[in-house]
XYZ file of C-alpha atoms in Angstrom:
222
model
C -0.054 -0.108 -0.151
C 2.883 2.345 0.901
C 4.604 1.609 -2.581
C 1.419 2.241 -4.461
C 0.672 5.547 -2.626
C 4.476 6.654 -3.326
C 4.147 5.775 -7.220
C 1.168 7.791 -7.286
C 2.867 10.847 -5.759
C 2.224 10.608 -2.072
C 5.099 12.211 0.007
C 6.002 10.889 3.724
C 8.520 9.782 6.276
C 8.578 8.014 9.340
C 9.083 10.042 12.525
C 9.984 8.513 15.967
C 7.750 10.140 18.568
C 9.430 9.891 22.077
C 7.524 10.904 25.181
C 8.634 14.591 25.295
C 6.569 17.730 24.193
C 9.369 18.411 21.649
C 9.101 15.243 19.878
C 5.593 15.411 19.930
C 5.520 18.541 18.288
C 8.116 17.301 15.832
C 6.180 14.380 15.043
C 2.860 16.390 14.355
C 4.951 19.027 12.249
C 6.013 16.211 10.240
C 2.535 14.749 9.741
C 1.101 17.901 8.536
C 3.842 18.829 6.077
C 3.710 15.190 4.625
C -0.026 15.174 4.560
C -0.087 18.725 2.614
C 2.603 17.462 0.208
C 0.817 14.555 -0.667
C -2.644 16.375 -1.164
C -1.034 19.016 -3.449
C 0.802 16.221 -5.390
C -2.084 13.596 -5.582
C -4.692 16.527 -6.698
C -2.219 17.205 -9.574
C -2.118 13.612 -10.797
C 1.453 12.976 -9.505
C 2.870 16.473 -10.578
C 2.574 20.002 -9.720
C 0.258 22.089 -11.897
C 0.925 25.252 -9.936
C 3.586 28.010 -10.729
C 5.572 29.388 -7.718
C 5.056 33.161 -7.602
C 7.996 35.209 -9.067
C 9.792 37.499 -6.999
C 9.728 35.854 -3.660
C 12.812 36.625 -1.499
C 13.972 34.811 1.597
C 15.050 36.524 4.697
C 18.219 34.212 4.575
C 19.403 35.589 1.314
C 18.408 39.177 1.736
C 19.887 42.353 2.838
C 18.487 43.935 4.767
C 16.835 40.945 6.471
C 13.585 43.067 7.368
C 12.020 45.251 4.864
C 8.701 46.281 6.180
C 5.841 47.164 4.081
C 2.595 48.786 5.636
C -1.099 47.868 4.669
C -4.220 49.328 5.832
C -6.315 46.668 7.308
C -9.602 46.669 5.568
C -11.341 43.339 6.785
C -11.073 40.656 9.647
C -12.366 37.200 9.502
C -12.166 34.341 12.222
C -13.699 30.836 11.432
C -16.668 29.947 13.185
C -17.191 26.001 13.623
C -21.091 26.782 14.267
C -21.469 27.748 10.451
C -18.174 26.096 9.289
C -17.081 29.315 7.457
C -14.992 32.295 7.813
C -16.954 35.138 9.236
C -16.275 39.087 9.601
C -15.279 39.920 13.398
C -14.487 43.448 14.972
C -12.329 41.513 17.420
C -8.395 42.205 17.799
C -6.906 39.676 15.551
C -6.448 36.723 17.573
C -2.862 36.122 17.628
C -2.297 39.451 19.292
C -5.055 38.580 21.901
C -3.102 35.503 22.741
C 0.360 37.027 23.331
C -0.806 40.007 25.185
C -4.775 40.021 26.522
C -3.680 42.821 28.900
C -2.932 45.178 26.166
C -6.084 43.929 24.203
C -8.151 44.910 27.237
C -6.542 48.261 27.801
C -7.091 49.262 24.360
C -11.080 48.773 24.649
C -11.704 47.788 21.027
C -9.389 50.374 19.504
C -7.720 47.957 17.119
C -4.521 48.928 15.215
C -5.341 50.017 11.573
C -2.147 48.792 10.099
C -0.409 45.734 9.432
C 3.344 45.351 8.622
C 4.319 42.569 6.325
C 8.136 41.849 5.662
C 9.028 41.899 2.074
C 11.158 38.900 2.536
C 9.921 35.424 3.541
C 11.121 33.028 6.127
C 9.642 29.980 5.645
C 7.944 28.158 2.720
C 5.654 25.018 2.963
C 3.755 22.940 0.113
C 1.065 25.557 -0.375
C 1.811 28.620 1.488
C 4.763 31.171 2.281
C 5.240 32.737 5.476
C 6.266 36.439 6.375
C 6.852 37.914 9.502
C 4.151 40.662 10.352
C 3.436 43.190 13.179
C 0.346 45.310 13.816
C 0.755 48.886 13.982
C -0.961 52.033 15.110
C 1.122 54.314 12.450
C 2.319 53.414 9.126
C 5.943 53.131 10.571
C 7.977 51.144 12.885
C 7.353 53.505 15.604
C 3.800 52.500 15.464
C 4.360 48.725 16.189
C 2.243 47.268 18.984
C 2.198 43.671 20.075
C 4.598 40.878 19.426
C 5.802 39.391 15.885
C 3.208 37.498 14.286
C 3.179 35.312 11.127
C 1.413 36.183 7.968
C 0.965 33.179 5.453
C -0.192 33.602 1.840
C -0.437 31.285 -1.308
C 2.703 30.525 -2.788
C 1.188 29.764 -6.102
C 0.256 32.302 -8.750
C -2.878 30.376 -9.843
C -4.415 30.598 -6.367
C -3.912 34.475 -5.811
C -7.488 34.904 -7.025
C -8.997 32.823 -4.482
C -8.250 35.328 -1.703
C -10.362 34.412 1.386
C -11.700 31.091 0.149
C -7.960 29.956 -0.125
C -7.552 30.355 3.732
C -10.916 28.735 4.661
C -9.382 25.096 4.910
C -6.444 26.206 6.805
C -8.741 28.051 9.498
C -11.024 24.944 9.647
C -7.894 22.614 10.275
C -6.513 25.177 12.830
C -9.985 25.092 14.737
C -10.130 21.142 14.533
C -6.335 21.175 15.775
C -7.636 23.272 18.855
C -10.487 21.107 19.743
C -8.248 18.039 19.836
C -5.611 19.953 21.871
C -8.457 20.673 24.222
C -9.359 16.914 24.269
C -6.031 15.671 24.668
C -5.243 18.082 27.635
C -8.412 16.827 29.372
C -7.188 13.216 29.224
C -3.825 14.348 30.630
C -5.305 15.948 33.600
C -6.737 12.593 34.465
C -3.478 10.612 34.524
C -1.800 9.823 37.822
C 1.038 12.178 38.715
C -0.648 14.998 36.943
C 1.180 18.616 37.681
C -0.566 21.690 36.501
C 2.895 23.251 36.721
C 5.161 20.654 35.274
C 3.149 18.364 33.123
C 3.272 19.888 29.447
C 0.054 20.453 27.620
C -0.795 21.061 23.730
C -1.981 24.348 22.567
C -2.543 25.901 19.144
C -2.749 29.757 18.557
C -6.148 30.452 16.977
C -5.840 32.286 13.592
C -7.426 35.414 11.621
C -7.723 36.051 8.396
C -6.765 39.754 7.326
C -7.604 41.593 4.004
C -5.283 44.620 3.634
C -5.228 47.570 0.863
C -2.680 46.666 -1.632
C -2.828 48.762 -4.821
C -0.251 46.531 -6.528
C -2.359 43.278 -5.941
C -5.290 42.026 -8.359
C -8.418 43.993 -6.946
C -6.276 46.464 -4.848
C -6.155 44.089 -1.894
C -4.399 41.001 -0.518
């Protein structure tokens, strides 16, 4: 069965999973990566039918490494499992709420109007490319608020036009991962010797989908 899957274009590797939080994280990351690569390849009949976006530069080979581009935030979406789709939200982007809930409460709904995205990516996967990003109160680095976050976009030219729809399956997967993590942690709390201060648990940061103004992008937004 494994040989047949490989011949069809599936990707995968064996990962030894030891009883440590680091090993569990590594195993989960390996599983997600190989599953995503298999999906992309098998959808294309064993070969990729997508073209990678031109002009993508990595931080590793760029100088300066950080080159911030500032964009006005137009829309904010979060995944709602009740209706199984992305819905508009007036809340602070969820990653910011996770890193500094005290600051979120202090701002009392005054969300930063800008998103700064590094022009150079720091990572690429089978379907997406990842950039460092920061929320900002002004369109310059003096306006930075909250911690560094990660912005992910399609890495293929053919999928840019999908815009919000492209992110739906990823947001749904993230929501499912949060649910499974909660179930796992609940079982962990019932084992002998559980210590809330010492026993590791699994957490996933909830994600937001932001639409920003970009006059160089199709339709004037990305």
